[in-house]
């Protein structure tokens, strides 16, 4: 039996940055739905530990080394997935950095546009934007072998020019940012461009905002659980063939760009 036959009845999902936080939550939920989940992690030890935990809960999970900023690991991950599983059904581009370390958005003074360090902006875009292009393009040949592939780009309410541009809106209190927020706005643009290219191939591409979630990225100041934050990732990863593409969603519904 070749690999294509072996995994014909199971969906294969890759989640980047899945060793902890919202990505790990999404991996756990996809595994609970019966998918084989590939835990992308830049640290192989942390990835292996997360995969073992998902397996201990009854799921099928495997760790794969994947640093989205290192082309060699991206290519090797794609080759390993091809050899081991033959295709990919779901890609969740979740890996991300804030650039400010573990602080809440209100404390990210080092991202204020007039004083930001350009190196920090470059580093954030390298992971949050260029990393997404690198991983998506490496995985696309495998996604094209799926009967109904889904790509989910994990963004943020802070990506929305409509929301953060409203001086009287709920995000008016956020410090202006030249790094994290613009990187996620660029991810919105990429989401629409990939959706437009891949619509004819039946590959649905959407961006999601998990909400303010209790994780390391904000030093655990978020008020949603990881499971609550991951729900919208899973929802867009599992939409039917008549589902949306080129959209931006929170768990409460569509968000403005
Ligand atoms: P997190 O707990 O800090 O997890 C981030 C994950 O990304 C970790 O697994 C981290 O790996 C990984 N990562 C970072 N750089 C990487 C790289 N170069 N290659 C591969 N993996 C890398 O953050 P989170 O809060 O769960 O965030 C997950 C997603 O949700 C992100 O896209 C974030 O922007 C988005 N989001 C979160 C919130 C929130 O309130 N938490 C709000 C809006 C959007 P290491 O463990 O090795 O560092």
Short mmCIF file of C-alpha atoms and ligand atoms in Angstrom, two decimals:
data_model
loop_
_atom_site.label_atom_id
_atom_site.label_comp_id
_atom_site.label_asym_id
_atom_site.label_seq_id
_atom_site.Cartn_x
_atom_site.Cartn_y
_atom_site.Cartn_z
CA UNK A 1 0.00 0.00 0.00
CA UNK A 2 1.48 3.38 -0.96
CA UNK A 3 1.26 6.44 1.28
CA UNK A 4 -1.64 7.96 -0.68
CA UNK A 5 -3.76 4.83 -0.05
CA UNK A 6 -2.61 4.53 3.56
CA UNK A 7 -3.90 8.02 4.47
CA UNK A 8 -6.85 8.16 2.07
CA UNK A 9 -9.42 8.24 4.87
CA UNK A 10 -7.64 10.71 7.21
CA UNK A 11 -7.06 14.41 6.73
CA UNK A 12 -3.50 15.62 7.23
CA UNK A 13 -3.07 19.03 8.89
CA UNK A 14 0.10 21.04 9.45
CA UNK A 15 0.09 23.76 12.11
CA UNK A 16 3.15 26.02 12.33
CA UNK A 17 4.27 27.12 15.79
CA UNK A 18 2.13 24.36 17.30
CA UNK A 19 4.32 23.45 20.26
CA UNK A 20 2.46 25.89 22.52
CA UNK A 21 -0.26 28.50 22.70
CA UNK A 22 -3.09 28.84 20.18
CA UNK A 23 -1.34 26.68 17.56
CA UNK A 24 -1.12 23.81 20.01
CA UNK A 25 -4.76 24.33 20.94
CA UNK A 26 -5.72 24.10 17.26
CA UNK A 27 -3.60 20.96 16.86
CA UNK A 28 -5.36 19.33 19.81
CA UNK A 29 -8.80 20.18 18.40
CA UNK A 30 -7.97 18.98 14.87
CA UNK A 31 -6.61 15.72 16.31
CA UNK A 32 -9.80 15.30 18.34
CA UNK A 33 -11.72 15.61 15.05
CA UNK A 34 -9.75 12.64 13.70
CA UNK A 35 -7.12 14.42 11.64
CA UNK A 36 -3.47 13.43 11.59
CA UNK A 37 -1.80 16.56 12.94
CA UNK A 38 1.73 17.64 12.13
CA UNK A 39 3.11 19.83 14.90
CA UNK A 40 5.46 22.35 13.28
CA UNK A 41 8.02 23.59 15.81
CA UNK A 42 11.37 25.32 15.49
CA UNK A 43 12.62 23.47 18.57
CA UNK A 44 12.47 19.71 18.00
CA UNK A 45 12.29 18.89 21.71
CA UNK A 46 9.31 21.20 22.31
CA UNK A 47 7.62 19.86 19.17
CA UNK A 48 8.12 16.24 20.21
CA UNK A 49 6.73 16.94 23.69
CA UNK A 50 3.60 18.60 22.24
CA UNK A 51 3.06 15.74 19.77
CA UNK A 52 3.44 13.19 22.58
CA UNK A 53 0.83 15.06 24.64
CA UNK A 54 -1.65 15.04 21.73
CA UNK A 55 -1.04 11.30 21.23
CA UNK A 56 -1.50 10.67 24.97
CA UNK A 57 -4.95 12.27 24.63
CA UNK A 58 -5.80 9.77 21.89
CA UNK A 59 -4.92 11.83 18.80
CA UNK A 60 -2.55 11.12 15.92
CA UNK A 61 0.21 13.72 16.02
CA UNK A 62 3.78 13.93 14.74
CA UNK A 63 6.36 16.63 15.31
CA UNK A 64 8.17 18.19 12.38
CA UNK A 65 11.05 20.65 12.66
CA UNK A 66 9.91 23.86 11.02
CA UNK A 67 11.41 27.30 11.57
CA UNK A 68 9.45 29.50 9.19
CA UNK A 69 12.45 31.84 8.80
CA UNK A 70 14.86 29.05 7.81
CA UNK A 71 14.38 27.91 4.22
CA UNK A 72 16.20 24.62 4.82
CA UNK A 73 13.77 23.48 7.52
CA UNK A 74 10.76 24.60 5.45
CA UNK A 75 11.97 22.55 2.47
CA UNK A 76 12.89 19.54 4.59
CA UNK A 77 9.49 19.63 6.29
CA UNK A 78 7.74 19.62 2.89
CA UNK A 79 9.89 16.70 1.72
CA UNK A 80 9.20 14.74 4.92
CA UNK A 81 5.44 15.31 4.61
CA UNK A 82 5.52 14.19 1.00
CA UNK A 83 7.42 10.99 1.81
CA UNK A 84 5.43 10.16 4.93
CA UNK A 85 1.89 11.25 3.97
CA UNK A 86 1.90 12.06 0.25
CA UNK A 87 -0.25 15.18 0.56
CA UNK A 88 -1.56 17.90 2.89
CA UNK A 89 -5.21 18.87 3.46
CA UNK A 90 -4.90 21.74 5.94
CA UNK A 91 -2.19 24.34 6.51
CA UNK A 92 -2.52 26.69 9.47
CA UNK A 93 0.04 29.50 9.33
CA UNK A 94 0.08 30.25 13.06
CA UNK A 95 3.76 30.83 13.96
CA UNK A 96 4.36 34.45 14.82
CA UNK A 97 6.34 36.80 17.01
CA UNK A 98 5.21 40.10 18.51
CA UNK A 99 8.70 41.60 18.36
CA UNK A 100 8.28 43.01 21.84
CA UNK A 101 8.76 39.87 23.84
CA UNK A 102 6.13 38.92 26.35
CA UNK A 103 4.17 42.13 26.84
CA UNK A 104 0.57 43.14 26.42
CA UNK A 105 -0.22 45.35 23.38
CA UNK A 106 -0.62 48.34 25.70
CA UNK A 107 3.02 47.98 26.79
CA UNK A 108 4.69 47.62 23.40
CA UNK A 109 6.37 51.05 23.50
CA UNK A 110 9.25 49.77 21.36
CA UNK A 111 6.86 49.44 18.40
CA UNK A 112 5.75 53.08 18.29
CA UNK A 113 6.40 54.16 14.66
CA UNK A 114 8.49 57.29 15.29
CA UNK A 115 11.02 55.47 17.47
CA UNK A 116 10.85 51.85 16.31
CA UNK A 117 14.09 50.05 15.51
CA UNK A 118 14.06 48.99 11.87
CA UNK A 119 15.76 45.71 12.72
CA UNK A 120 12.82 44.78 14.91
CA UNK A 121 10.37 45.53 12.10
CA UNK A 122 12.43 43.37 9.74
CA UNK A 123 12.53 40.51 12.24
CA UNK A 124 8.76 40.63 12.77
CA UNK A 125 8.02 40.71 9.03
CA UNK A 126 10.52 37.87 8.46
CA UNK A 127 8.43 35.58 10.67
CA UNK A 128 4.88 36.89 10.33
CA UNK A 129 4.86 37.70 6.60
CA UNK A 130 7.81 36.25 4.67
CA UNK A 131 7.63 33.04 6.72
CA UNK A 132 4.01 32.58 5.67
CA UNK A 133 4.91 32.93 1.99
CA UNK A 134 7.82 30.50 2.37
CA UNK A 135 5.76 27.84 4.14
CA UNK A 136 2.68 28.25 1.94
CA UNK A 137 4.66 27.96 -1.30
CA UNK A 138 6.61 24.94 -0.05
CA UNK A 139 3.37 23.20 0.97
CA UNK A 140 1.23 24.15 -2.05
CA UNK A 141 2.28 21.18 -4.22
CA UNK A 142 1.12 18.91 -1.37
CA UNK A 143 -2.09 20.94 -0.78
CA UNK A 144 -2.91 20.65 -4.49
CA UNK A 145 -3.07 16.86 -4.05
CA UNK A 146 -5.91 17.26 -1.52
CA UNK A 147 -9.54 16.98 -2.58
CA UNK A 148 -10.36 20.19 -0.67
CA UNK A 149 -7.41 21.99 0.84
CA UNK A 150 -7.77 24.79 3.38
CA UNK A 151 -5.23 27.45 4.36
CA UNK A 152 -5.79 29.46 7.54
CA UNK A 153 -3.61 32.50 8.25
CA UNK A 154 -3.65 33.43 11.92
CA UNK A 155 -3.97 37.18 12.13
CA UNK A 156 -5.28 39.59 14.77
CA UNK A 157 -7.92 42.25 15.27
CA UNK A 158 -4.89 44.58 15.25
CA UNK A 159 -4.54 43.82 11.51
CA UNK A 160 -7.80 45.57 10.71
CA UNK A 161 -7.23 49.08 9.36
CA UNK A 162 -10.94 49.71 9.83
CA UNK A 163 -10.88 48.79 13.53
CA UNK A 164 -7.56 50.36 14.53
CA UNK A 165 -8.17 53.43 12.34
CA UNK A 166 -11.25 54.38 14.34
CA UNK A 167 -10.18 56.87 17.05
CA UNK A 168 -13.42 56.22 18.91
CA UNK A 169 -13.41 52.44 18.44
CA UNK A 170 -12.62 49.66 20.90
CA UNK A 171 -8.95 49.51 19.81
CA UNK A 172 -8.25 53.24 20.26
CA UNK A 173 -6.32 52.45 23.45
CA UNK A 174 -3.69 50.31 21.71
CA UNK A 175 -0.26 51.84 21.32
CA UNK A 176 0.54 52.61 17.67
CA UNK A 177 2.72 49.86 16.20
CA UNK A 178 5.07 49.84 13.21
CA UNK A 179 5.87 46.14 13.53
CA UNK A 180 3.32 43.58 14.76
CA UNK A 181 0.09 45.25 13.56
CA UNK A 182 1.42 46.15 10.08
CA UNK A 183 2.82 42.62 9.72
CA UNK A 184 -0.66 41.23 10.33
CA UNK A 185 -2.18 43.78 7.92
CA UNK A 186 0.29 42.54 5.31
CA UNK A 187 -0.88 39.02 6.12
CA UNK A 188 -4.43 40.17 5.35
CA UNK A 189 -3.27 41.38 1.94
CA UNK A 190 -1.50 38.08 1.30
CA UNK A 191 -4.61 36.16 2.31
CA UNK A 192 -6.69 37.91 -0.37
CA UNK A 193 -3.97 37.49 -3.01
CA UNK A 194 -3.55 33.75 -2.33
CA UNK A 195 -7.34 33.31 -2.21
CA UNK A 196 -7.64 34.97 -5.61
CA UNK A 197 -4.95 32.77 -7.12
CA UNK A 198 -6.19 29.51 -5.60
CA UNK A 199 -9.98 29.97 -5.90
CA UNK A 200 -10.06 28.15 -9.24
CA UNK A 201 -8.27 25.19 -7.63
CA UNK A 202 -10.80 24.84 -4.81
CA UNK A 203 -8.24 25.80 -2.15
CA UNK A 204 -9.95 28.07 0.39
CA UNK A 205 -7.72 30.67 2.05
CA UNK A 206 -8.89 32.76 5.00
CA UNK A 207 -7.48 34.91 7.79
CA UNK A 208 -8.68 34.58 11.37
CA UNK A 209 -8.34 36.57 14.58
CA UNK A 210 -8.37 34.41 17.72
CA UNK A 211 -9.18 37.26 20.12
CA UNK A 212 -7.18 38.20 23.21
CA UNK A 213 -5.94 34.82 24.43
CA UNK A 214 -4.04 33.82 27.55
CA UNK A 215 -0.63 32.78 26.09
CA UNK A 216 3.09 33.48 26.48
CA UNK A 217 2.90 36.08 23.67
CA UNK A 218 1.12 38.58 25.94
CA UNK A 219 2.54 37.34 29.24
CA UNK A 220 -0.80 35.67 29.96
CA UNK A 221 -2.81 38.88 30.07
CA UNK A 222 -5.40 37.55 27.57
CA UNK A 223 -8.87 36.70 28.85
CA UNK A 224 -9.77 33.86 26.45
CA UNK A 225 -8.52 30.31 26.92
CA UNK A 226 -6.31 28.74 24.28
CA UNK A 227 -9.18 26.41 23.36
CA UNK A 228 -11.52 29.38 22.86
CA UNK A 229 -8.93 31.21 20.76
CA UNK A 230 -8.18 28.14 18.64
CA UNK A 231 -11.84 27.51 17.80
CA UNK A 232 -11.95 29.95 14.87
CA UNK A 233 -8.75 28.45 13.39
CA UNK A 234 -10.38 25.03 13.44
CA UNK A 235 -13.67 26.34 12.07
CA UNK A 236 -11.99 27.82 8.97
CA UNK A 237 -9.72 24.78 8.62
CA UNK A 238 -12.77 22.54 8.37
CA UNK A 239 -15.24 24.59 6.27
CA UNK A 240 -17.01 22.74 3.48
CA UNK A 241 -16.38 23.24 -0.22
CA UNK A 242 -19.06 25.96 -0.24
CA UNK A 243 -17.25 27.85 2.54
CA UNK A 244 -15.68 31.30 2.23
CA UNK A 245 -12.34 32.21 0.72
CA UNK A 246 -10.48 35.50 0.95
CA UNK A 247 -12.27 36.42 4.19
CA UNK A 248 -11.31 37.55 7.68
CA UNK A 249 -13.12 36.05 10.66
CA UNK A 250 -13.29 36.03 14.42
CA UNK A 251 -15.31 33.44 16.31
CA UNK A 252 -18.16 35.99 16.31
CA UNK A 253 -18.25 36.34 12.51
CA UNK A 254 -16.67 38.34 9.67
CA UNK A 255 -14.24 41.15 10.50
CA UNK A 256 -13.55 44.26 8.42
CA UNK A 257 -10.17 44.47 6.70
P1 LIG B 1 2.83 31.99 21.45
O1 LIG B 1 2.24 31.29 22.61
O2 LIG B 1 3.97 32.91 21.64
O3 LIG B 1 3.18 30.90 20.34
C1 LIG B 1 3.81 31.30 19.16
C2 LIG B 1 4.32 30.05 18.48
O4 LIG B 1 5.00 30.47 17.28
C3 LIG B 1 5.32 29.26 19.31
O5 LIG B 1 5.14 27.89 19.08
C4 LIG B 1 6.65 29.74 18.75
O6 LIG B 1 7.69 28.80 18.93
C5 LIG B 1 6.27 29.84 17.30
N1 LIG B 1 7.24 30.57 16.49
C6 LIG B 1 7.71 31.82 16.65
N2 LIG B 1 8.62 32.08 15.71
C7 LIG B 1 8.73 30.98 14.94
C8 LIG B 1 9.48 30.61 13.82
N3 LIG B 1 10.40 31.45 13.26
N4 LIG B 1 9.30 29.39 13.26
C9 LIG B 1 8.41 28.54 13.79
N5 LIG B 1 7.68 28.79 14.88
C10 LIG B 1 7.84 30.01 15.44
O7 LIG B 1 1.73 32.89 20.71
P2 LIG B 1 0.14 32.74 20.56
O8 LIG B 1 -0.47 33.79 21.41
O9 LIG B 1 -0.27 31.32 20.73
O10 LIG B 1 -0.04 33.22 19.05
C11 LIG B 1 -0.43 32.31 18.03
C12 LIG B 1 -0.99 33.13 16.88
O11 LIG B 1 -2.13 33.87 17.32
C13 LIG B 1 0.00 34.16 16.32
O12 LIG B 1 -0.14 34.23 14.92
C14 LIG B 1 -0.48 35.46 16.97
O13 LIG B 1 -0.11 36.60 16.21
C15 LIG B 1 -1.97 35.23 16.97
N6 LIG B 1 -2.68 36.08 17.94
C16 LIG B 1 -2.58 35.86 19.28
C17 LIG B 1 -3.30 36.66 20.14
C18 LIG B 1 -3.27 36.45 21.64
O14 LIG B 1 -3.98 37.17 22.34
N7 LIG B 1 -2.50 35.51 22.16
C19 LIG B 1 -4.10 37.70 19.65
C20 LIG B 1 -4.17 37.90 18.29
C21 LIG B 1 -3.46 37.08 17.43
P3 LIG B 1 8.68 28.83 20.22
O15 LIG B 1 7.98 28.12 21.33
O16 LIG B 1 9.89 28.13 19.72
O17 LIG B 1 8.93 30.29 20.54
#
